Every structure is written in structure tokens, then in C-alpha cells.
Amino acid sequence: MRDRNDQNRSGPGFNRRDFLKGSAAAATATAMATQGSEEAAAANLKTNVFAAAAQNVTLNVNGKDHTVKVEPRVTLLHVLRNNLNLTGCKEVDERSADGADTVMIDGKTVLAGSRLAIECEGKKIRTVESLRRGEKVDEVVAGFVKHDAMQCGFCTPGFVVATRAFLDKNPKASLADIQKGLGGNICRCGTYQGITACALEISKGGK
Amino acid sequence: MAERKVAWKKRKDNTLIGGDHTRIDGVEKASGHAKYAADINTAGTLFARLLTFKGGAAVVKSIDTADAEKTPGVRAVHVFNGAGKELRWDGTIVAAVAADTPEQAEDGVRAIKVAYEAKPHWVDEEDLPGATAGKRTKPLGDNKKGDVAAALKAAKHVHKGYYGIATISHMCLETHGSHCEWDGEDKLNVHLSTQNVSGTGGQFAGPLGIDASNVSITCNYIGGGFGSKFAADEWGVACAQLAKKAGKPVRLMLDRATELKIGGTRPSGFAEVTIAADAEGNITVWDSHHWGTSGIAGSTISLGQLPYCFDGIPNRNRKATGISTNTGPNRAWRAPPHPQLCAVTDTVIDDLAAKMGANSYDIFMKNLDKTPKPDVYAEEMKIGAKLIDWKAKWHAHGKGGGKSVKRGLGMALHRWGGRAGATTCTVKVHPDGAVETFLGSQDLGTGTRTVIAITLAETFGLGINDVKVNLGNNSYPKANPSGGSITVGGVSGPHRRAGLEALWKIYDLVAAKYKVEADSLSAKGGKILSAGKSVCTWKQACGLLGPMPLEVQGQGPKNDGLTSQGVAGIQMADVSVDIETGIVRINELVAVQDCGLIIDELTARSQVYGGLIMGIAYALSEERVMDNRTGRFINADLENYKLPRIGDIGKLKVHMYQPDSEYERGVVGLGEPPVISTGAAISNAVANATGVRVPVQPLTPQRVLEALKGGQA
């Protein structure tokens, strides 16, 4: 169970999922209280809160429409990984502090774990898998391989997407730009040297 | 015919070995197509979530899972610790719920009613008097060499100080866990995130009451292990039990907080040390008492290896005390426990140099005669000094210039074993020339697959991509668990041996068919050559095998010179310290590392870069923070457990030390050594910049400021 849900922490950070859960809980609590027993409401709060029913959500991923039936509380990350089997984006930290769940939505980097799937209808979602078509790979994928910008590889796809989107926006990025622009992702094995070299090569050192 | 002898080629004859080669699985990984245990989604897979204990210690008074069982989507509930069970650290798993979706599993976890009776706890690992008063300590031995008292009297320079290094977690980005799927009543298929493909089947079979031969373990990719993923673990077995109960496959990965709390930690060490030297700076005395914790078992870093690397110091007292804490248990953390030993040795030597008013480099150099590899260290120090420009940049301790930002230099050194692990492989050469190999090893990210492909390709004169490497399954021949830097040596020796044996058989066939001397043959560029002239292609040669493939088993390690052990290594740091904010920035880190014969220099350098970056993490920011009042690990997430990001690493220079004398040693493991001395080198650079020792790593801004104020960090 994630710590975020605990009462004795300083409180969860604002997050859509918490907000939705919180509202549902508050509504149930009010209804119960008017029936006379606040204690009963509190006691049942934990067990009587259920999510809204699953509904059809159509997502455009890597140029293809997919319709999945999911509850409104389900994140884009879970739909991509668990329903569509696009497991390149990883679940590393429930708070998305690491960037391994980076995808592109309408060309912008987004942390798939902090977006609800229903929010993403009608948008163009791109995952790391789109950067390889058979033998043909995107220059960022090729650059990561060339500079050995990976070890265990678990953070790598998220870093690849972040790098692709960053370079699309900053084709002439300098070293300082790269260090700032790719600061949203974490690698544990220590592959930053190769990632920096890859990004610098593609941006031609900002010149 | 001349005697055929197993050996590596002469260095100059290699076409692949020693070069820079990209990984054969690089595109799979970078494009997100590589499948980890956390990615396995077979049809009907259920998702598990955990209910964990949050506190220092308690007894479970009651647990009621009835509502959880009734929660929509929930298919199975498993109780790890029921009524009456004692929970001894934060994060202990109480129960797990498997459901159709992760969200429904979370609903199920919330519906479990559990009551605890709190018990007293102790989580402070640094407070020795407090732990002693609370009866949480135990002596872990002491021993003496020479005559410390007499040597102290005779010494010219004496320094006494306090040092330490905090507990850290492994923080594997892919948390521990597995995907378990039953095939009938008693056959189990496990995708396990493991460093131990060949050794974990029985750990599932025993508790599940099935034959070990009925457990299939698969691990094609693993998202970090660092020494913490050798076991099936109770949650792995529970995953299989949930799958059995539900009649469906289950994926159970630890959540981030639980990963940090119970997935493995590196023990802490704190030490009071006295060191002394004669007028020339020769260290004559080491006297230390250290303590720390490994969790409830109450161990700390081992006594036998202090002072680290400088075992030749003639007069020595050492003593260790363990503290039992209500904290998640330790597991081997990359190079156990060398980073901690180094952190409480090389810092002390640096402070002695400061006290003498000497250049730290000179004092380390002078005392290399007390280390296992004085000549290698000396050469590596000279190279490192050039790379970082030590001579020009050096200033006396505390003379770091600047008003608020002070700059300084530091160095440290390390050692490691890296002997090849016991591995068997089966190499197949098909009649059409295709080459493949099978072994129950695993690629942690070190490049195991690539190293194997290079070894066979070099032997057969083929390209790296002409070799198919099959690893990551326990039905393949047994390979060592990957821990202790034993894998590259472990796999390269057997593949060279098997490759040569296969090649010699093929040579004999070619010799007979084409009427040439077998001794005159060599394999290069997809051809078999005789005295440099092409005889036939590799494919034609393999066609002589007849209809069946040639199959050869390779084993190791053997004492035939293909592999050996023992490395040195030095690191140097150039840092800037902001004395107003306490923030330490890395300007430059230099690593000079030997590791015998290098098969793939690109992935070898990556290991060293990775070591430096993990070193920056534990030197400056990462640590487990326990709350004394609640007994909880309060920063168990990626926001508050601080790891460096891409802009935090400064400039890194890696030099692979590889004169012919290293090549002749054969392959030696490399994974652990480069992470060992980074912390001490950085700490020494901070001390050189500010003139003040920040005693405990990581050197967080708070510890730096407290040290500058003269308080205890």
C-alpha cells in the first residue's frame, strides 16, 4: 500500500486521483451522516467507497485508435501497460517523480502515471514503441545505443521519450539546456554520461 | 600436431576483444520492447497490491479480510502475518490482494481490517550510548596487532576523529517481484526479477510443495538489483500462492515505499578512529571502534577489513559493536561492505595529511607499501593526477579560495576480488554456420549477452551479431548468480573454452577435406584461413559437420589463465562547496580502474561511469531517514530519497588502466570496484575545500553547515 494514503503523513500532494477519491468519500460521508451515525460513516468510509463504473474510453496511441473499458480513476499509464501491453513506459514510483512513465501527448512530454486515461481522449498519444518500426529506429534510440546510455534499461525508454521530445523542442540545445531539460528523469545505474553525450551529438552541441 | 592450448588470442590479433562494441540488446531496451518481470501481461493476469505495517514494532491483534474478499474485482487474498504475529520493522508485509485491476486490488487492501498492539522500537543507528542504554548493542569482536600504545608515544603526528556513513537502500527502479502462472496443478512458470536465474527455482518449489523440476524461472531483463535480488522472497512465493488461489496468473511487484523499506539496505558504519604517523608520514598506528546497523540482526560493517586497503599498518587495534534496530534487513549492496570501509579509512588518512600540512596525494603515495598492489596504485595515481591536474589545482586544506564558494581536491583508493563465478554453457554450431549458446545466466545491465557474443565471435572469426545468446532461463545450463563482479569472468572463460573446442573439431574436418595442416588454420572474417590464405568459408566448414549440430559444453572457472582476480583502482574528486548553503557541487571526478583483460571497453567504461554516479548519490544525497518517534522510514519515495539527476554529476573522466600486464591476467570482474572510493574521494575534496571534515556521508547541506559551524553533523 502506498504511503500517500496514510492519515499520519503531512497529507497527500494534490493529485487528480486523490481529489476524485476524496470527493467521492466526502459525498458518501455526508449521505451517511444525515442518516444519523457519524461513527458508522467513518467506520464504513474505507470499505463503502467504490469507483464509478467502467466506461469505454477511446485512445489514439501511436496513430491507432484503441477502445478500452476502464474505470474513470484509471491512469493512462495503467491503460498503456496493462490494457494495451505497451510496457515501454514503466511504473517506477506511484508519484511519477522519476519520469520512467514519460509519453508524448500532442508532442508534449507527459507523465502517464499522473494523467487519467479519460482525460486523454481525442489526443494524440505517442509512446516509446513508436520510435522503432522493425529495423528502423529513431535517431535518439540509435544514439542511446551508440553511447551506451543504458545499463539495466528500466529508466531508458522514459529517458528516450523525454530526450526525443526535448530535442524536438530544442534542436540546438546546449549542455546546460540538456542538463536542465532532462532533469525530470532518474536513472539508478548511472547512465547520465551516455545520455548527455547522445543528446549533445544530436543537438550538435548547441551550435 | 602441436599441442592445443586454451588461451586468449595474442592481444594484437584480436579483431573484437578490447574494442568498443554497442550492446546486442541495446535497441530492445532503448525502444521499450525489452520485457521485464513487471511487464509480463499474459491473458487474464491479475494485479497484486500489498498491505504493509507502518511503524517500528507491533503485534498483530486481529486481521479481518472478509470485506476485502467481497470487494469487486478481488480474486484472492493472502495473509503474510496473521493474529499474534510479531512485526519488527516498518514496511513488513501483512497481506496481499490480487484483483482484476490494480485499482481494485487497492480497494481490497483498504477493506482489510487490521488491529496492532504497538511494541517498543529502536531505530537510531548512530546513537551508540542510547543504543547501549536500551540494550540494543552487541560486541562484534576486537583484535590487536603490534603495540598501539608504544607506537602512539613514538609517533610524530597523531589525529583522532569521528567518521560515518549512513544506511542506504538499493532502490531498484524495477521493484522486487514476479509474475506467476500455473500450468495445471503442479507446474509453475515464474517471470522473476532476479540476479539468480539458476538458483531460485527451489526457493519456490520448497514452500509450494512441488518438485523443483516443475518450476520454470525466466528473467530476460532485470531493472536493477545491485545485490538485492538473489532470492524468491516471501512475496514471490505469495505471488504463486495467490495465482493458485485465484486460478489465474498474478503479477506482484513491491510498491516503491515497500521496495525501499524491505527490498534491501546497505548497513551503516560510524567510527571513532585514532591514526598516527612518523615524521615522514609513514602511518604507524590505527585504532578504531566502529558501530552501526544491518537491521534487527544488529550487525555492521565487518571488523576484519579495517583499515581498508592499508592492512600493512604495523600497530592496530580494532573493535566493532552492532546495533539491533527495527529497520528493514540488509542485503548485499554493490561491493559489500567496501564503500563503508573506504568511507571510514581514506577520510582518516586525508585528515592525517591535513594535520601534517601535507599534500594528501603524497601521504597516500607514501603509504602504498601497506596495500596489496602498491605498483598498480602508484601508476593509477599518476594517471589520475594528470587527468585532474592535481599538481596545479592542489592547495592546503582549508585554503579553498573564494568568498562563499570554496574549491577542493580529494582522492581515495579501493580494491576488489572479481574472481569468475562457476558457470556452464552449451555452445551449438549448426551445419549452416549459425552459432548459439545457452546458459542460465542473466544480464543485469553489465552487458553479459554482449560479452558472450564478442567472445564467441572473436573465437570463430564472425561478427557479433552472428552469435545468438540464450540466457535468462533455469532450463539452460547452470550459471552463477550475478553478484560480486563474477559474471563477465564467469561467462567469458567457459565460452572461450567451448568455442575453442568446437573450432578445433571444425579445423580437423577442414584439414581432412582440403588437405591442409590443422595447425596452420585460423578463423577470421567469416572464413577459415591456412597460413593467411582462404581455404573455405565458415559456412562451408560447418557444412562438414553433417546433419547434426556440433554441441560443446564449456565450464569454468579453471586455472588456465583465461580469468583471474584482484583489482585496485583510484578515484579523485574536484568539488565546490557553497559555505552559505552547504551545497556541494561536483566539478570533476576521475576514475582510473584496472580489471585485467577487457572484452568490451564501451560497456566496461559504462560500469565505471555508473559507479561514479552511484557514488555521488551516496556521498551527497541519498540515505534512509528513520523517525525515532514513529519508527518509520520517512523518505521512502523518489521525491524525498534523493538521487542525483543528469545535471548533478559534473564532468566525469574514466581511464581504463590496461597495460599488457593487465591483458595477460585474463578477465577480472569490474562491476563493484568503481563505486567504492567515490564517497571518500568526494568527502576528502570537501574537507580540502573548507578545512573542515563533514564526518558522515551523505554530505547533505545540513551536515555541511553543521560541520562548518563546528557542530556535529
PDB file of C-alpha atoms in Angstrom, chain A residues 143-149 193-194 197 201, chain B residues 11 14-24 446-447 450-451 453-455 458 463-465 597-609 654-656 658 670:
ATOM      1  CA  GLY A 143      22.087   7.436 -30.134  1.00  0.00           C
ATOM      2  CA  PHE A 144      21.304   5.782 -26.806  1.00  0.00           C
ATOM      3  CA  VAL A 145      22.684   2.521 -28.186  1.00  0.00           C
ATOM      4  CA  LYS A 146      25.751   4.154 -29.713  1.00  0.00           C
ATOM      5  CA  HIS A 147      26.695   5.985 -26.500  1.00  0.00           C
ATOM      6  CA  ASP A 148      25.708   3.047 -24.289  1.00  0.00           C
ATOM      7  CA  ALA A 149      23.266   5.292 -22.455  1.00  0.00           C
ATOM      8  CA  GLN A 193      27.079  10.327 -19.131  1.00  0.00           C
ATOM      9  CA  GLY A 194      25.883   8.420 -22.203  1.00  0.00           C
ATOM     10  CA  ALA A 197      26.609  12.524 -24.979  1.00  0.00           C
ATOM     11  CA  GLU A 201      25.591  14.804 -30.501  1.00  0.00           C
TER      12      GLU A 201
ATOM     13  CA  ARG B  11      46.367  -9.037 -27.818  1.00  0.00           C
ATOM     14  CA  ASN B  14      42.066  -9.568 -31.635  1.00  0.00           C
ATOM     15  CA  THR B  15      39.576  -8.052 -34.008  1.00  0.00           C
ATOM     16  CA  LEU B  16      36.769  -7.599 -31.462  1.00  0.00           C
ATOM     17  CA  ILE B  17      38.035  -8.158 -27.931  1.00  0.00           C
ATOM     18  CA  GLY B  18      39.106  -4.925 -26.288  1.00  0.00           C
ATOM     19  CA  GLY B  19      37.212  -2.694 -28.694  1.00  0.00           C
ATOM     20  CA  ASP B  20      34.125  -0.530 -28.172  1.00  0.00           C
ATOM     21  CA  HIS B  21      31.004  -2.531 -29.014  1.00  0.00           C
ATOM     22  CA  THR B  22      27.401  -1.490 -28.535  1.00  0.00           C
ATOM     23  CA  ARG B  23      25.145  -3.941 -26.727  1.00  0.00           C
ATOM     24  CA  ILE B  24      23.357  -6.546 -28.788  1.00  0.00           C
ATOM     25  CA  THR B 446      26.534  -5.054 -17.363  1.00  0.00           C
ATOM     26  CA  GLY B 447      26.416  -6.375 -20.929  1.00  0.00           C
ATOM     27  CA  THR B 450      27.209  -8.756 -25.489  1.00  0.00           C
ATOM     28  CA  VAL B 451      30.351 -10.048 -23.799  1.00  0.00           C
ATOM     29  CA  ALA B 453      28.642 -12.758 -28.234  1.00  0.00           C
ATOM     30  CA  ILE B 454      32.010 -10.995 -28.555  1.00  0.00           C
ATOM     31  CA  THR B 455      33.859 -13.944 -27.006  1.00  0.00           C
ATOM     32  CA  GLU B 458      36.226 -13.483 -31.748  1.00  0.00           C
ATOM     33  CA  GLY B 463      30.565 -10.771 -36.419  1.00  0.00           C
ATOM     34  CA  ILE B 464      28.995 -10.098 -33.022  1.00  0.00           C
ATOM     35  CA  ASN B 465      25.502 -10.328 -34.469  1.00  0.00           C
ATOM     36  CA  LEU B 597      41.573  -8.238 -19.951  1.00  0.00           C
ATOM     37  CA  ILE B 598      38.710  -6.067 -21.163  1.00  0.00           C
ATOM     38  CA  ILE B 599      36.293  -7.707 -23.588  1.00  0.00           C
ATOM     39  CA  ASP B 600      34.103  -4.699 -24.413  1.00  0.00           C
ATOM     40  CA  GLU B 601      35.590  -1.381 -23.430  1.00  0.00           C
ATOM     41  CA  LEU B 602      32.370   0.551 -24.087  1.00  0.00           C
ATOM     42  CA  THR B 603      30.314  -1.390 -21.559  1.00  0.00           C
ATOM     43  CA  ALA B 604      33.309  -1.560 -19.203  1.00  0.00           C
ATOM     44  CA  ARG B 605      33.522   2.227 -19.152  1.00  0.00           C
ATOM     45  CA  SER B 606      29.767   2.360 -18.562  1.00  0.00           C
ATOM     46  CA  GLN B 607      30.271   0.326 -15.401  1.00  0.00           C
ATOM     47  CA  VAL B 608      32.774   2.856 -14.137  1.00  0.00           C
ATOM     48  CA  TYR B 609      30.635   5.867 -15.050  1.00  0.00           C
ATOM     49  CA  VAL B 654      37.218   7.374 -16.870  1.00  0.00           C
ATOM     50  CA  HIS B 655      40.554   5.791 -17.665  1.00  0.00           C
ATOM     51  CA  MET B 656      40.688   2.020 -18.081  1.00  0.00           C
ATOM     52  CA  GLN B 658      45.233  -1.700 -19.332  1.00  0.00           C
ATOM     53  CA  LEU B 670      34.553  -4.939 -12.740  1.00  0.00           C
TER      54      LEU B 670
END
